[in-house]
């Protein structure tokens, strides 16, 4: 199997924490607000949404970032579906996802649809969204992905605790699968992460972080769509 069972502990009843990486799946203060600040606003969304828009993500986790993007897409009243691809090595089960996402009643309808369909990595056609979760180590599977993202959510666990999700090789691979003018955002402002993204071809900038976190980073990929590298 290309993916593995997560090791979970729970804080405050419904805050999942990875015991493997000693890191929570989202901000203890308000994960949904964090997702909107870091990943939506960091990628200038929903302003950039258009038919066929494609978000890709490192670390599906509880699905919270997907739900935030899906909710924002639906609120825009756009035709067609948001495309969303996520890479996840340690997928949660539906019951654990539902337990974590119950913190946000405003997402209840979307949470119910996602969790009712969820059976692990695979493809899911949902109202207004086409979701694909690719199971396995992103460093191994992303270089073989044939898609092209308009925006990236970089949401692996802390670079200090999960360094394999932030390597220069992986940042270069995702840059090759980013459309011209495409963007990324991440809660991390670690120097080696910024340098790896810059070396991969992104114009990188710091932004105010969420809550008590002083800084995050975001950026965009210049160039032409023809520059997207073919997959061998």
N, CA, C and O of each residue as an XYZ file, in Angstrom:
928
protein
N       0.848     -1.195      0.000
C       0.000      0.000      0.000
C       0.883      1.245      0.000
O       1.897      1.297      0.696
N       0.492      2.238     -0.781
C       1.314      3.429     -0.943
C       1.190      4.394      0.218
O       1.988      5.324      0.337
N       0.192      4.187      1.085
C       0.026      5.095      2.215
C      -0.030      4.299      3.506
O      -0.135      3.073      3.488
N       0.041      5.009      4.631
C       0.134      4.372      5.936
C      -0.905      4.943      6.882
O      -1.435      6.033      6.667
N      -1.183      4.195      7.922
C      -2.142      4.634      8.931
C      -1.519      5.731      9.782
O      -0.365      5.606     10.191
N      -2.264      6.818     10.062
C      -1.708      7.886     10.903
C      -1.673      7.479     12.373
O      -2.436      6.618     12.812
N      -0.790      8.100     13.112
C      -0.728      7.929     14.564
C      -1.320      9.175     15.195
O      -0.748     10.261     15.090
N      -2.472      9.024     15.855
C      -3.221     10.177     16.339
C      -3.344     10.201     17.848
O      -3.434      9.164     18.506
N      -3.345     11.414     18.375
C      -3.801     11.691     19.737
C      -4.788     12.842     19.602
O      -4.817     13.526     18.579
N      -5.597     13.053     20.637
C      -6.612     14.102     20.576
C      -6.454     15.047     21.760
O      -6.273     14.618     22.900
N      -6.527     16.338     21.466
C      -6.539     17.359     22.507
C      -7.905     18.034     22.506
O      -8.535     18.185     21.459
N      -8.350     18.436     23.683
C      -9.597     19.211     23.812
C     -10.757     18.542     23.094
O     -11.658     19.215     22.592
N     -10.733     17.233     23.047
C     -11.861     16.486     22.478
C     -11.809     16.267     20.993
O     -12.033     15.146     20.537
N     -11.516     17.316     20.199
C     -11.581     17.142     18.741
C     -10.457     17.862     17.992
O     -10.635     18.248     16.837
N      -9.299     18.045     18.642
C      -8.131     18.577     17.954
C      -7.152     17.427     17.713
O      -6.525     16.954     18.660
N      -7.007     16.969     16.469
C      -6.095     15.856     16.201
C      -4.637     16.309     16.206
O      -4.304     17.376     15.691
N      -3.783     15.486     16.791
C      -2.352     15.747     16.853
C      -1.637     14.515     16.321
O      -1.948     13.394     16.721
N      -0.690     14.714     15.431
C       0.121     13.612     14.943
C       1.183     13.281     15.989
O       2.040     14.111     16.290
N       1.128     12.080     16.538
C       2.168     11.688     17.487
C       3.468     11.360     16.748
O       4.548     11.423     17.335
N       3.365     11.012     15.467
C       4.559     10.746     14.667
C       5.412     12.010     14.521
O       6.640     11.959     14.591
N       4.728     13.157     14.314
C       5.438     14.411     14.077
C       5.293     15.409     15.223
O       5.825     16.517     15.151
N       4.573     15.021     16.285
C       4.370     15.887     17.449
C       3.871     17.256     17.028
O       4.409     18.280     17.448
N       2.830     17.268     16.188
C       2.329     18.518     15.620
C       0.823     18.393     15.419
O       0.350     17.346     14.976
N       0.056     19.445     15.737
C      -1.385     19.394     15.487
C      -1.681     19.541     14.000
O      -0.865     20.060     13.237
N      -2.855     19.079     13.604
C      -3.243     19.145     12.198
C      -3.640     20.551     11.766
O      -3.610     20.860     10.575
N      -4.005     21.393     12.699
C      -4.325     22.781     12.388
C      -4.127     23.613     13.642
O      -3.885     23.075     14.723
N      -4.229     24.924     13.495
C      -3.970     25.831     14.613
C      -4.901     25.545     15.777
O      -6.098     25.327     15.585
N      -4.362     25.546     16.965
C      -5.168     25.306     18.152
C      -6.205     26.408     18.362
O      -7.268     26.167     18.934
N      -5.894     27.612     17.899
C      -6.819     28.722     18.114
C      -8.031     28.621     17.199
O      -9.165     28.682     17.674
N      -7.812     28.468     15.894
C      -8.922     28.383     14.933
C      -8.359     27.942     13.590
O      -7.844     28.756     12.824
N      -8.460     26.656     13.314
C      -7.893     26.114     12.084
C      -8.541     26.647     10.821
O      -7.862     26.831      9.811
N      -9.847     26.899     10.858
C     -10.524     27.413      9.668
C     -10.069     28.835      9.358
O      -9.817     29.168      8.200
N      -9.962     29.675     10.387
C      -9.459     31.030     10.181
C      -8.026     30.990      9.657
O      -7.650     31.796      8.806
N      -7.233     30.059     10.162
C      -5.861     29.897      9.677
C      -5.856     29.512      8.201
O      -5.093     30.071      7.413
N      -6.702     28.563      7.830
C      -6.766     28.124      6.440
C      -7.138     29.273      5.516
O      -6.550     29.435      4.447
N      -8.103     30.058      5.928
C      -8.523     31.193      5.095
C      -7.413     32.239      4.987
O      -7.193     32.802      3.915
N      -6.717     32.497      6.088
C      -5.654     33.508      6.076
C      -4.458     33.037      5.261
O      -3.965     33.760      4.396
N      -3.997     31.827      5.540
C      -2.762     31.349      4.922
C      -2.991     30.902      3.486
O      -2.329     31.386      2.569
N      -3.919     29.985      3.291
C      -4.012     29.322      1.999
C      -4.928     30.029      1.009
O      -4.605     30.098     -0.177
N      -6.058     30.555      1.461
C      -6.919     31.287      0.543
C      -6.344     32.685      0.273
O      -6.014     33.009     -0.868
N      -6.225     33.505      1.310
C      -5.704     34.858      1.103
C      -4.280     34.832      0.569
O      -3.908     35.682     -0.241
N      -3.473     33.863      1.013
C      -2.090     33.769      0.555
C      -1.967     33.503     -0.931
O      -0.956     33.846     -1.545
N      -2.998     32.888     -1.518
C      -3.040     32.633     -2.959
C      -3.988     33.590     -3.682
O      -4.319     33.378     -4.849
N      -4.424     34.647     -2.985
C      -5.339     35.639     -3.551
C      -6.631     34.976     -4.036
O      -7.102     35.227     -5.145
N      -7.180     34.137     -3.184
C      -8.439     33.445     -3.471
C      -9.499     33.933     -2.482
O      -9.192     34.201     -1.320
N     -10.735     34.047     -2.943
C     -11.303     33.526     -4.196
C     -11.212     34.454     -5.393
O     -11.799     34.143     -6.429
N     -10.508     35.582     -5.310
C     -10.492     36.546     -6.409
C      -9.988     35.935     -7.717
O     -10.418     36.343     -8.796
N      -9.082     34.963     -7.629
C      -8.506     34.366     -8.843
C      -9.315     33.194     -9.384
O      -8.996     32.670    -10.452
N     -10.333     32.782     -8.685
C     -11.115     31.649     -9.166
C     -11.662     31.915    -10.566
O     -12.066     33.034    -10.884
N     -11.671     30.895    -11.378
C     -12.261     30.914    -12.714
C     -12.638     29.473    -13.034
O     -12.151     28.554    -12.376
N     -13.484     29.257    -14.019
C     -13.835     27.874    -14.375
C     -12.583     27.038    -14.668
O     -11.696     27.463    -15.408
N     -12.533     25.857    -14.078
C     -11.401     24.966    -14.276
C     -10.232     25.206    -13.350
O      -9.201     24.546    -13.485
N     -10.358     26.143    -12.399
C      -9.253     26.455    -11.493
C      -8.825     25.203    -10.740
O      -9.664     24.424    -10.286
N      -7.500     25.011    -10.610
C      -6.956     23.784    -10.033
C      -6.033     24.112     -8.861
O      -4.994     24.749     -9.035
N      -6.421     23.674     -7.684
C      -5.595     23.785     -6.480
C      -4.922     22.438     -6.240
O      -5.557     21.392     -6.371
N      -3.648     22.463     -5.893
C      -2.948     21.256     -5.455
C      -2.393     21.510     -4.060
O      -2.129     22.650     -3.678
N      -2.224     20.439     -3.315
C      -1.901     20.575     -1.891
C      -0.949     19.488     -1.448
O      -1.063     18.341     -1.879
N      -0.017     19.842     -0.593
C       0.798     18.861      0.113
C       0.229     18.702      1.513
O       0.352     19.603      2.343
N      -0.396     17.557      1.779
C      -0.938     17.267      3.098
C      -2.430     17.495      3.195
O      -2.867     18.596      3.531
N      -3.226     16.465      2.904
C      -4.684     16.610      2.956
C      -5.193     16.703      4.391
O      -6.143     17.433      4.673
N      -4.557     15.963      5.294
C      -4.923     16.030      6.712
C      -6.382     15.722      6.962
O      -6.885     14.676      6.553
N      -7.058     16.632      7.632
C      -8.483     16.456      7.945
C      -9.393     16.853      6.790
O     -10.604     16.642      6.852
N      -8.811     17.431      5.730
C      -9.624     17.961      4.632
C     -10.080     19.393      4.862
O     -10.867     19.921      4.076
N      -9.603     20.031      5.921
C     -10.083     21.364      6.264
C      -9.777     22.390      5.173
O     -10.638     23.202      4.834
N      -8.567     22.366      4.622
C      -8.237     23.332      3.570
C      -9.115     23.130      2.345
O      -9.553     24.093      1.715
N      -9.365     21.873      2.015
C     -10.262     21.593      0.895
C     -11.647     22.150      1.162
O     -12.240     22.772      0.280
N     -12.172     21.941      2.355
C     -13.503     22.442      2.675
C     -13.554     23.964      2.610
O     -14.533     24.528      2.121
N     -12.510     24.634      3.097
C     -12.485     26.097      3.048
C     -12.501     26.585      1.603
O     -13.202     27.541      1.272
N     -11.723     25.925      0.745
C     -11.687     26.308     -0.667
C     -13.003     25.974     -1.359
O     -13.504     26.772     -2.152
N     -13.556     24.826     -1.073
C     -14.823     24.390     -1.667
C     -15.947     25.349     -1.274
O     -16.753     25.749     -2.114
N     -15.993     25.712      0.005
C     -17.008     26.660      0.456
C     -16.860     27.995     -0.264
O     -17.853     28.581     -0.693
N     -15.619     28.481     -0.400
C     -15.376     29.752     -1.080
C     -15.770     29.677     -2.553
O     -16.329     30.626     -3.102
N     -15.478     28.552     -3.181
C     -15.856     28.362     -4.592
C     -17.370     28.414     -4.747
O     -17.883     29.118     -5.616
N     -18.076     27.680     -3.917
C     -19.537     27.642     -4.007
C     -20.137     29.033     -3.795
O     -21.128     29.388     -4.433
N     -19.539     29.813     -2.905
C     -20.058     31.152     -2.614
C     -19.913     32.091     -3.799
O     -20.620     33.095     -3.882
N     -18.995     31.775     -4.730
C     -18.787     32.632     -5.896
C     -19.822     32.390     -6.988
O     -19.983     33.217     -7.886
N     -20.521     31.264     -6.918
C     -21.540     30.961     -7.914
C     -20.976     30.701     -9.298
O     -21.645     30.968    -10.296
N     -19.754     30.183     -9.379
C     -19.127     29.908    -10.667
C     -19.674     28.631    -11.282
O     -20.114     27.728    -10.571
N     -19.644     28.564    -12.588
C     -20.058     27.339    -13.266
C     -18.947     26.304    -13.154
O     -17.787     26.638    -12.917
N     -19.319     25.063    -13.327
C     -18.326     24.004    -13.270
C     -17.871     23.710    -11.855
O     -18.493     24.129    -10.879
N     -16.769     22.977    -11.766
C     -16.282     22.496    -10.477
C     -14.856     22.958    -10.212
O     -14.039     23.074    -11.125
N     -14.580     23.217     -8.946
C     -13.217     23.433     -8.491
C     -12.469     22.114     -8.576
O     -12.981     21.078     -8.152
N     -11.269     22.148     -9.118
C     -10.418     20.953     -9.135
C      -9.438     21.054     -7.974
O      -8.823     22.098     -7.757
N      -9.300     19.972     -7.237
C      -8.473     19.986     -6.038
C      -7.748     18.652     -5.937
O      -8.378     17.600     -5.835
N      -6.419     18.702     -5.967
C      -5.591     17.500     -5.858
C      -4.717     17.623     -4.622
O      -4.069     18.648     -4.411
N      -4.702     16.582     -3.808
C      -3.903     16.615     -2.590
C      -3.061     15.350     -2.484
O      -3.477     14.274     -2.912
N      -1.883     15.494     -1.914
C      -0.959     14.379     -1.721
C      -0.869     14.087     -0.221
O      -0.548     14.974      0.570
N      -1.152     12.850      0.163
C      -1.240     12.521      1.587
C      -0.696     11.116      1.838
O      -1.181     10.141      1.265
N       0.297     11.025      2.684
C       0.894      9.722      3.013
C       0.163      9.018      4.151
O       0.149      7.789      4.217
N      -0.451      9.806      5.061
C      -1.081      9.228      6.250
C      -2.549      9.655      6.315
O      -2.904     10.470      7.167
N      -3.403      9.135      5.449
C      -4.797      9.607      5.411
C      -5.586      9.198      6.646
O      -5.447      8.082      7.146
N      -6.408     10.111      7.127
C      -7.312      9.822      8.233
C      -8.500      9.020      7.735
O      -8.819      9.032      6.546
N      -9.153      8.321      8.659
C     -10.414      7.681      8.358
C     -11.550      8.688      8.435
O     -11.392      9.774      8.993
N     -12.696      8.323      7.872
C     -13.833      9.249      7.825
C     -14.290      9.662      9.219
O     -14.644     10.822      9.429
N     -14.289      8.738     10.171
C     -14.762      9.063     11.517
C     -13.847     10.084     12.191
O     -14.325     10.994     12.868
N     -12.530      9.937     12.008
C     -11.596     10.901     12.589
C     -11.719     12.255     11.905
O     -11.640     13.290     12.567
N     -11.910     12.261     10.592
C     -12.108     13.521      9.892
C     -13.355     14.223     10.418
O     -13.325     15.419     10.709
N     -14.440     13.485     10.538
C     -15.688     14.079     11.012
C     -15.530     14.621     12.432
O     -16.055     15.688     12.752
N     -14.820     13.899     13.271
C     -14.604     14.345     14.661
C     -13.844     15.666     14.682
O     -14.209     16.575     15.428
N     -12.796     15.782     13.875
C     -12.003     17.011     13.846
C     -12.783     18.173     13.249
O     -12.718     19.292     13.757
N     -13.513     17.915     12.179
C     -14.201     18.991     11.460
C     -15.471     19.451     12.156
O     -16.046     20.475     11.786
N     -15.910     18.708     13.155
C     -17.104     19.109     13.906
C     -16.894     20.417     14.658
O     -17.857     20.997     15.158
N     -15.657     20.889     14.746
C     -15.369     22.175     15.399
C     -16.007     23.336     14.664
O     -16.150     24.413     15.243
N     -16.401     23.156     13.392
C     -16.898     24.263     12.574
C     -18.284     23.946     12.024
O     -18.408     23.398     10.929
N     -19.325     24.288     12.778
C     -20.697     24.024     12.313
C     -21.009     24.676     10.971
O     -21.850     24.173     10.226
N     -20.345     25.789     10.651
C     -20.625     26.444      9.372
C     -20.215     25.594      8.175
O     -20.657     25.840      7.053
N     -19.368     24.591      8.415
C     -18.952     23.674      7.358
C     -19.720     22.372      7.387
O     -19.395     21.448      6.642
N     -20.737     22.279      8.235
C     -21.376     20.991      8.510
C     -21.896     20.305      7.251
O     -21.697     19.101      7.086
N     -22.552     21.037      6.369
C     -23.137     20.417      5.178
C     -22.041     19.851      4.271
O     -22.171     18.743      3.751
N     -20.969     20.612      4.086
C     -19.879     20.131      3.243
C     -19.116     18.997      3.922
O     -18.716     18.031      3.273
N     -18.922     19.123      5.224
C     -18.267     18.049      5.970
C     -19.026     16.745      5.825
O     -18.424     15.693      5.608
N     -20.338     16.807      5.942
C     -21.159     15.604      5.836
C     -21.011     14.961      4.463
O     -20.900     13.740      4.354
N     -21.010     15.783      3.416
C     -20.859     15.239      2.063
C     -19.488     14.585      1.880
O     -19.378     13.490      1.328
N     -18.447     15.272      2.350
C     -17.102     14.719      2.197
C     -16.947     13.422      2.974
O     -16.467     12.424      2.435
N     -17.347     13.433      4.227
C     -17.136     12.250      5.075
C     -18.014     11.075      4.653
O     -17.623      9.920      4.817
N     -19.182     11.359      4.117
C     -20.046     10.280      3.635
C     -19.432      9.581      2.429
O     -19.625      8.380      2.236
N     -18.696     10.332      1.621
C     -18.087      9.754      0.422
C     -16.710      9.147      0.700
O     -16.260      8.256     -0.021
N     -16.051      9.631      1.740
C     -14.636      9.348      1.947
C     -14.351      7.868      2.198
O     -14.941      7.245      3.081
N     -13.430      7.323      1.400
C     -12.971      5.948      1.594
C     -11.458      5.869      1.424
O     -10.921      4.825      1.054
N     -10.775      6.978      1.695
C      -9.332      7.020      1.539
C      -8.931      7.641      0.216
O      -9.787      8.126     -0.524
N      -7.645      7.633     -0.094
C      -7.166      8.237     -1.336
C      -7.925      7.718     -2.550
O      -8.228      6.530     -2.653
N      -8.222      8.626     -3.459
C      -8.989      8.295     -4.650
C      -9.593      9.553     -5.236
O      -9.224     10.667     -4.865
N     -10.528      9.363     -6.159
C     -11.206     10.476     -6.829
C     -12.643     10.578     -6.328
O     -13.322      9.570     -6.133
N     -13.088     11.814     -6.126
C     -14.433     12.057     -5.609
C     -15.078     13.204     -6.390
O     -14.525     14.301     -6.471
N     -16.242     12.938     -6.955
C     -17.033     13.979     -7.603
C     -18.066     14.470     -6.608
O     -18.978     13.735     -6.229
N     -17.919     15.712     -6.190
C     -18.800     16.323     -5.207
C     -19.473     17.533     -5.853
O     -18.965     18.045     -6.851
N     -20.583     18.000     -5.324
C     -21.257     19.150     -5.932
C     -20.349     20.385     -5.949
O     -20.057     20.964     -4.903
N     -19.913     20.774     -7.130
C     -19.055     21.939     -7.249
C     -17.582     21.670     -7.042
O     -16.792     22.614     -7.020
N     -17.175     20.406     -6.888
C     -15.759     20.108     -6.660
C     -15.399     18.726     -7.191
O     -16.145     17.760     -7.027
N     -14.249     18.661     -7.823
C     -13.648     17.391     -8.227
C     -12.386     17.218     -7.389
O     -11.392     17.915     -7.593
N     -12.438     16.286     -6.450
C     -11.351     16.064     -5.500
C     -10.591     14.794     -5.858
O     -11.186     13.750     -6.124
N      -9.266     14.902     -5.859
C      -8.420     13.717     -5.967
C      -7.393     13.758     -4.844
O      -6.657     14.735     -4.701
N      -7.348     12.701     -4.056
C      -6.319     12.558     -3.018
C      -5.416     11.412     -3.442
O      -5.869     10.281     -3.623
N      -4.143     11.716     -3.596
C      -3.162     10.740     -4.051
C      -2.379     10.260     -2.844
O      -1.702     11.049     -2.185
N      -2.469      8.983     -2.553
C      -1.816      8.433     -1.374
C      -0.353      8.129     -1.623
O       0.025      7.712     -2.718
N       0.467      8.337     -0.608
C       1.871      7.999     -0.698
C       2.772      9.150     -0.329
O       2.307     10.255     -0.047
N       4.062      8.887     -0.332
C       5.088      9.872     -0.044
C       5.127     10.861     -1.211
O       5.385     10.467     -2.348
N       4.871     12.147     -0.934
C       4.819     13.141     -2.001
C       6.121     13.193     -2.790
O       6.109     13.436     -3.997
N       7.241     12.966     -2.114
C       8.527     12.991     -2.807
C       8.637     11.933     -3.880
O       9.396     12.088     -4.837
N       7.874     10.846     -3.725
C       7.892      9.767     -4.709
C       6.796      9.907     -5.752
O       7.018      9.623     -6.929
N       5.614     10.343     -5.331
C       4.478     10.320     -6.255
C       4.269     11.629     -7.007
O       3.791     11.608     -8.141
N       4.615     12.776     -6.401
C       4.357     14.040     -7.077
C       5.165     14.191     -8.376
O       4.628     14.711     -9.354
N       6.436     13.755     -8.423
C       7.167     13.916     -9.682
C       6.533     13.181    -10.863
O       6.854     13.479    -12.013
N       5.644     12.232    -10.598
C       4.985     11.484    -11.671
C       3.576     11.998    -11.956
O       2.884     11.482    -12.835
N       3.162     13.004    -11.218
C       1.834     13.581    -11.435
C       1.837     14.354    -12.747
O       2.808     15.045    -13.055
N       0.766     14.245    -13.519
C       0.714     14.897    -14.830
C      -0.130     16.161    -14.830
O      -0.328     16.764    -15.885
N      -0.634     16.578    -13.670
C      -1.478     17.761    -13.601
C      -0.675     19.048    -13.609
O       0.556     19.037    -13.632
N      -1.402     20.160    -13.589
C      -0.783     21.479    -13.529
C      -1.652     22.353    -12.636
O      -2.835     22.552    -12.911
N      -1.065     22.871    -11.574
C      -1.820     23.611    -10.563
C      -1.788     25.107    -10.820
O      -0.792     25.655    -11.292
N      -2.900     25.755    -10.498
C      -2.969     27.213    -10.484
C      -2.549     27.768     -9.130
O      -2.107     28.913     -9.036
N      -2.685     26.966     -8.091
C      -2.319     27.398     -6.739
C      -1.940     26.176     -5.923
O      -2.525     25.105     -6.086
N      -0.967     26.337     -5.051
C      -0.530     25.276     -4.142
C      -0.777     25.684     -2.702
O      -0.516     26.819     -2.304
N      -1.293     24.724     -1.923
C      -1.376     24.838     -0.471
C      -0.274     23.941      0.092
O      -0.376     22.717      0.002
N       0.750     24.513      0.656
C       1.856     23.732      1.222
C       1.620     23.588      2.716
O       1.930     24.484      3.501
N       1.062     22.433      3.097
C       0.568     22.258      4.467
C       1.050     20.960      5.085
O       0.305     20.295      5.805
N       2.300     20.595      4.807
C       2.871     19.472      5.533
C       3.110     19.855      6.987
O       3.053     21.033      7.340
N       3.376     18.870      7.823
C       3.709     19.191      9.204
C       4.993     20.023      9.245
O       5.697     20.137      8.242
N       5.285     20.590     10.385
C       6.403     21.523     10.566
C       7.670     21.052      9.856
O       8.050     19.889      9.993
N       8.336     21.936      9.095
C       9.577     21.540      8.421
C      10.630     20.963      9.355
O      11.415     20.105      8.953
N      10.650     21.429     10.599
C      11.627     20.903     11.549
C      11.302     19.472     11.959
O      12.193     18.721     12.357
N      10.022     19.088     11.864
C       9.588     17.769     12.320
C       9.286     16.808     11.181
O       9.260     15.594     11.379
N       9.058     17.349      9.989
C       8.724     16.528      8.827
C       9.499     17.061      7.619
O       8.889     17.492      6.641
N      10.826     17.036      7.672
C      11.632     17.701      6.648
C      11.459     17.137      5.245
O      11.703     17.846      4.269
N      11.039     15.860      5.117
C      10.918     15.275      3.788
C       9.812     15.914      2.953
O       9.769     15.722      1.738
N       8.919     16.671      3.589
C       7.865     17.361      2.851
C       8.311     18.732      2.349
O       7.530     19.434      1.707
N       9.547     19.120      2.629
C      10.000     20.473      2.312
C      11.357     20.487      1.620
O      12.064     21.492      1.680
N      11.731     19.403      0.972
C      13.054     19.304      0.379
C      13.156     20.140     -0.901
O      12.143     20.387     -1.556
N      14.356     20.574     -1.260
C      14.523     21.285     -2.529
C      14.030     20.495     -3.729
O      13.457     21.070     -4.655
N      14.245     19.178     -3.727
C      13.792     18.359     -4.852
C      12.273     18.378     -4.971
O      11.739     18.456     -6.078
N      11.577     18.306     -3.845
C      10.117     18.313     -3.885
C       9.596     19.687     -4.300
O       8.635     19.775     -5.064
N      10.217     20.756     -3.808
C       9.796     22.091     -4.220
C      10.027     22.289     -5.718
O       9.216     22.932     -6.385
N      11.117     21.749     -6.253
C      11.372     21.853     -7.687
C      10.345     21.064     -8.474
O       9.899     21.506     -9.533
N       9.962     19.888     -7.964
C       8.962     19.072     -8.662
C       7.619     19.776     -8.716
O       6.951     19.752     -9.750
N       7.210     20.407     -7.617
C       5.906     21.077     -7.649
C       5.958     22.336     -8.507
O       4.960     22.701     -9.129
N       7.106     23.002     -8.547
C       7.227     24.171     -9.429
C       7.046     23.766    -10.885
O       6.465     24.511    -11.674
N       7.549     22.573    -11.244
C       7.403     22.101    -12.627
C       5.962     21.793    -12.975
O       5.608     21.722    -14.152
N       5.127     21.608    -11.966
C       3.713     21.295    -12.194
C       2.832     22.483    -11.830
O       1.686     22.304    -11.418
N       3.362     23.695    -11.979
C       2.637     24.923    -11.675
C       2.496     25.749    -12.945
O       3.472     25.960    -13.666
N       1.297     26.212    -13.215
C       1.078     27.029    -14.405
C       1.783     28.382    -14.283
O       2.074     28.847    -13.181
N       2.047     28.997    -15.421
C       2.590     30.353    -15.417
C       1.645     31.263    -14.643
O       0.434     31.245    -14.868
N       2.193     32.048    -13.743
C       1.361     32.902    -12.910
C       0.739     32.175    -11.749
O       0.046     32.785    -10.934
N       0.974     30.878    -11.656
C       0.471     30.108    -10.531
C       1.163     30.508     -9.237
O       2.202     31.167     -9.256
N       0.588     30.110     -8.130
C       1.039     30.614     -6.837
C       1.178     29.493     -5.820
O       0.746     28.363     -6.048
N       1.785     29.829     -4.699
C       1.812     28.940     -3.539
C       1.621     29.788     -2.294
O       1.840     30.999     -2.318
N       1.218     29.155     -1.219
C       1.199     29.783      0.096
C       1.462     28.711      1.133
O       1.071     27.556      0.963
N       2.126     29.098      2.204
C       2.405     28.188      3.300
C       2.515     28.972      4.601
O       2.891     30.144      4.607
N       2.182     28.309      5.695
C       2.317     28.928      7.014
C       3.779     29.087      7.401
O       4.095     29.871      8.297
N       4.690     28.351      6.736
C       6.101     28.363      7.128
C       6.843     29.541      6.510
O       6.625     29.884      5.348
N       7.707     30.149      7.285
C       8.608     31.179      6.774
C      10.059     30.774      7.008
O      10.953     31.619      6.983
N      10.295     29.471      7.239
C      11.655     28.993      7.503
C      12.569     29.346      6.334
O      12.176     29.240      5.172
N      13.784     29.765      6.651
C      14.707     30.203      5.621
C      14.979     29.150      4.567
O      15.019     29.467      3.378
N      15.168     27.891      4.978
C      15.493     26.861      3.992
C      14.303     26.551      3.098
O      14.487     26.138      1.953
N      13.075     26.744      3.603
C      11.889     26.566      2.771
C      11.822     27.684      1.731
O      11.581     27.419      0.553
N      12.031     28.916      2.150
C      12.005     30.050      1.209
C      13.100     29.901      0.152
O      12.868     30.185     -1.023
N      14.276     29.462      0.557
C      15.374     29.302     -0.401
C      15.068     28.201     -1.403
O      15.365     28.341     -2.590
N      14.473     27.099     -0.935
C      14.142     26.000     -1.847
C      13.092     26.426     -2.865
O      13.181     26.064     -4.038
N      12.104     27.188     -2.427
C      11.062     27.664     -3.339
C      11.632     28.679     -4.326
O      11.277     28.666     -5.504
N      12.502     29.545     -3.856
C      13.135     30.513     -4.737
C      14.005     29.815     -5.779
O      13.972     30.169     -6.957
N      14.781     28.827     -5.344
C      15.636     28.082     -6.274
C      14.815     27.323     -7.304
O      15.277     27.079     -8.418
N      13.581     26.944     -6.923
C      12.694     26.224     -7.834
C      12.069     27.140     -8.882
O      11.466     26.662     -9.843
N      12.208     28.457     -8.703
C      11.702     29.380     -9.700
C      10.555     30.252     -9.260
O      10.010     31.008    -10.065
N      10.171     30.165     -7.992
C       9.101     31.027     -7.485
C       9.662     32.374     -7.033
O      10.767     32.454     -6.496
N       8.887     33.420     -7.259
C       9.157     34.704     -6.618
C       8.533     34.632     -5.230
O       7.311     34.551     -5.106
N       9.344     34.660     -4.201
C       8.909     34.376     -2.836
C       8.859     35.670     -2.028
O       9.761     36.503     -2.122
N       7.811     35.831     -1.242
C       7.719     37.003     -0.376
C       7.171     36.578      0.984
O       6.403     35.622      1.087
N       7.566     37.287      2.001
C       7.012     37.074      3.328
C       5.710     37.849      3.470
O       5.520     38.905      2.866
N       4.817     37.291      4.291
C       3.552     37.955      4.608
C       3.304     37.797      6.107
O       3.901     36.927      6.741
N       2.441     38.618      6.673
C       2.101     38.418      8.088
C       1.489     37.043      8.306
O       0.630     36.606      7.541
N       1.934     36.373      9.343
C       1.422     35.050      9.643
C       0.079     35.100     10.343
O      -0.480     36.170     10.585
N      -0.430     33.911     10.664
C      -1.728     33.812     11.331
C      -1.552     33.807     12.837
O      -0.661     33.144     13.367
N      -2.407     34.552     13.523
C      -2.400     34.543     14.982
C      -1.062     34.998     15.542
O      -0.545     36.058     15.192
N      -0.516     34.162     16.425
C       0.738     34.529     17.081
C       1.950     34.297     16.193
O       3.063     34.689     16.544
N       1.740     33.657     15.038
C       2.871     33.404     14.142
C       3.184     34.672     13.354
O       2.331     35.183     12.629
N       4.393     35.170     13.496
C       4.731     36.494     12.952
C       4.728     36.518     11.434
O       4.257     37.482     10.831
N       5.251     35.460     10.802
C       5.405     35.474      9.353
C       4.994     34.153      8.716
O       5.037     33.099      9.351
N       4.599     34.231      7.464
C       4.377     33.093      6.578
C       5.023     33.482      5.249
O       5.625     34.552      5.157
N       4.915     32.653      4.233
C       5.403     33.086      2.934
C       4.474     32.621      1.827
O       3.736     31.646      1.971
N       4.532     33.341      0.726
C       3.709     33.071     -0.446
C       4.515     33.504     -1.655
O       5.562     34.137     -1.514
N       4.035     33.166     -2.839
C       4.768     33.567     -4.027
C       4.104     33.082     -5.289
O       3.044     32.457     -5.252
N       4.739     33.377     -6.413
C       4.171     33.020     -7.710
C       5.275     32.558     -8.643
O       6.458     32.820     -8.426
N       4.850     31.863     -9.689
C       5.777     31.337    -10.687
C       5.637     32.123    -11.985
O       4.597     32.041    -12.639
N       6.649     32.877    -12.370
C       6.581     33.566    -13.652
C       6.843     32.590    -14.788
O       7.102     31.411    -14.546
N       6.779     33.064    -16.006
C       7.088     32.222    -17.151
C       5.877     31.952    -18.001
O       4.841     32.600    -17.847
N       6.002     30.998    -18.896
C       4.938     30.641    -19.836
C       4.465     29.215    -19.565
O       5.221     28.384    -19.061
N       3.207     28.943    -19.906
C       2.671     27.612    -19.669
C       3.501     26.529    -20.368
O       3.573     25.397    -19.890
N       4.112     26.869    -21.474
C       4.902     25.862    -22.186
C       6.114     25.426    -21.377
O       6.742     24.412    -21.682
N       6.446     26.214    -20.322
C       7.581     25.850    -19.482
C       7.285     24.690    -18.536
O       8.203     24.155    -17.914
N       6.009     24.290    -18.418
C       5.685     23.169    -17.541
C       6.362     21.914    -18.078
O       6.146     21.512    -19.221
N       7.176     21.311    -17.238
C       7.988     20.182    -17.700
C       7.142     18.950    -17.925
O       6.258     18.656    -17.120
N       7.395     18.211    -19.014
C       6.682     16.948    -19.206
C       7.124     15.926    -18.165
O       8.235     16.002    -17.639
N       6.253     14.980    -17.877
C       6.566     13.920    -16.941
C       7.143     12.750    -17.722
O       6.545     12.279    -18.689
N       8.301     12.290    -17.296
C       8.956     11.191    -18.022
C       8.191      9.894    -17.841
O       8.591      8.861    -18.378
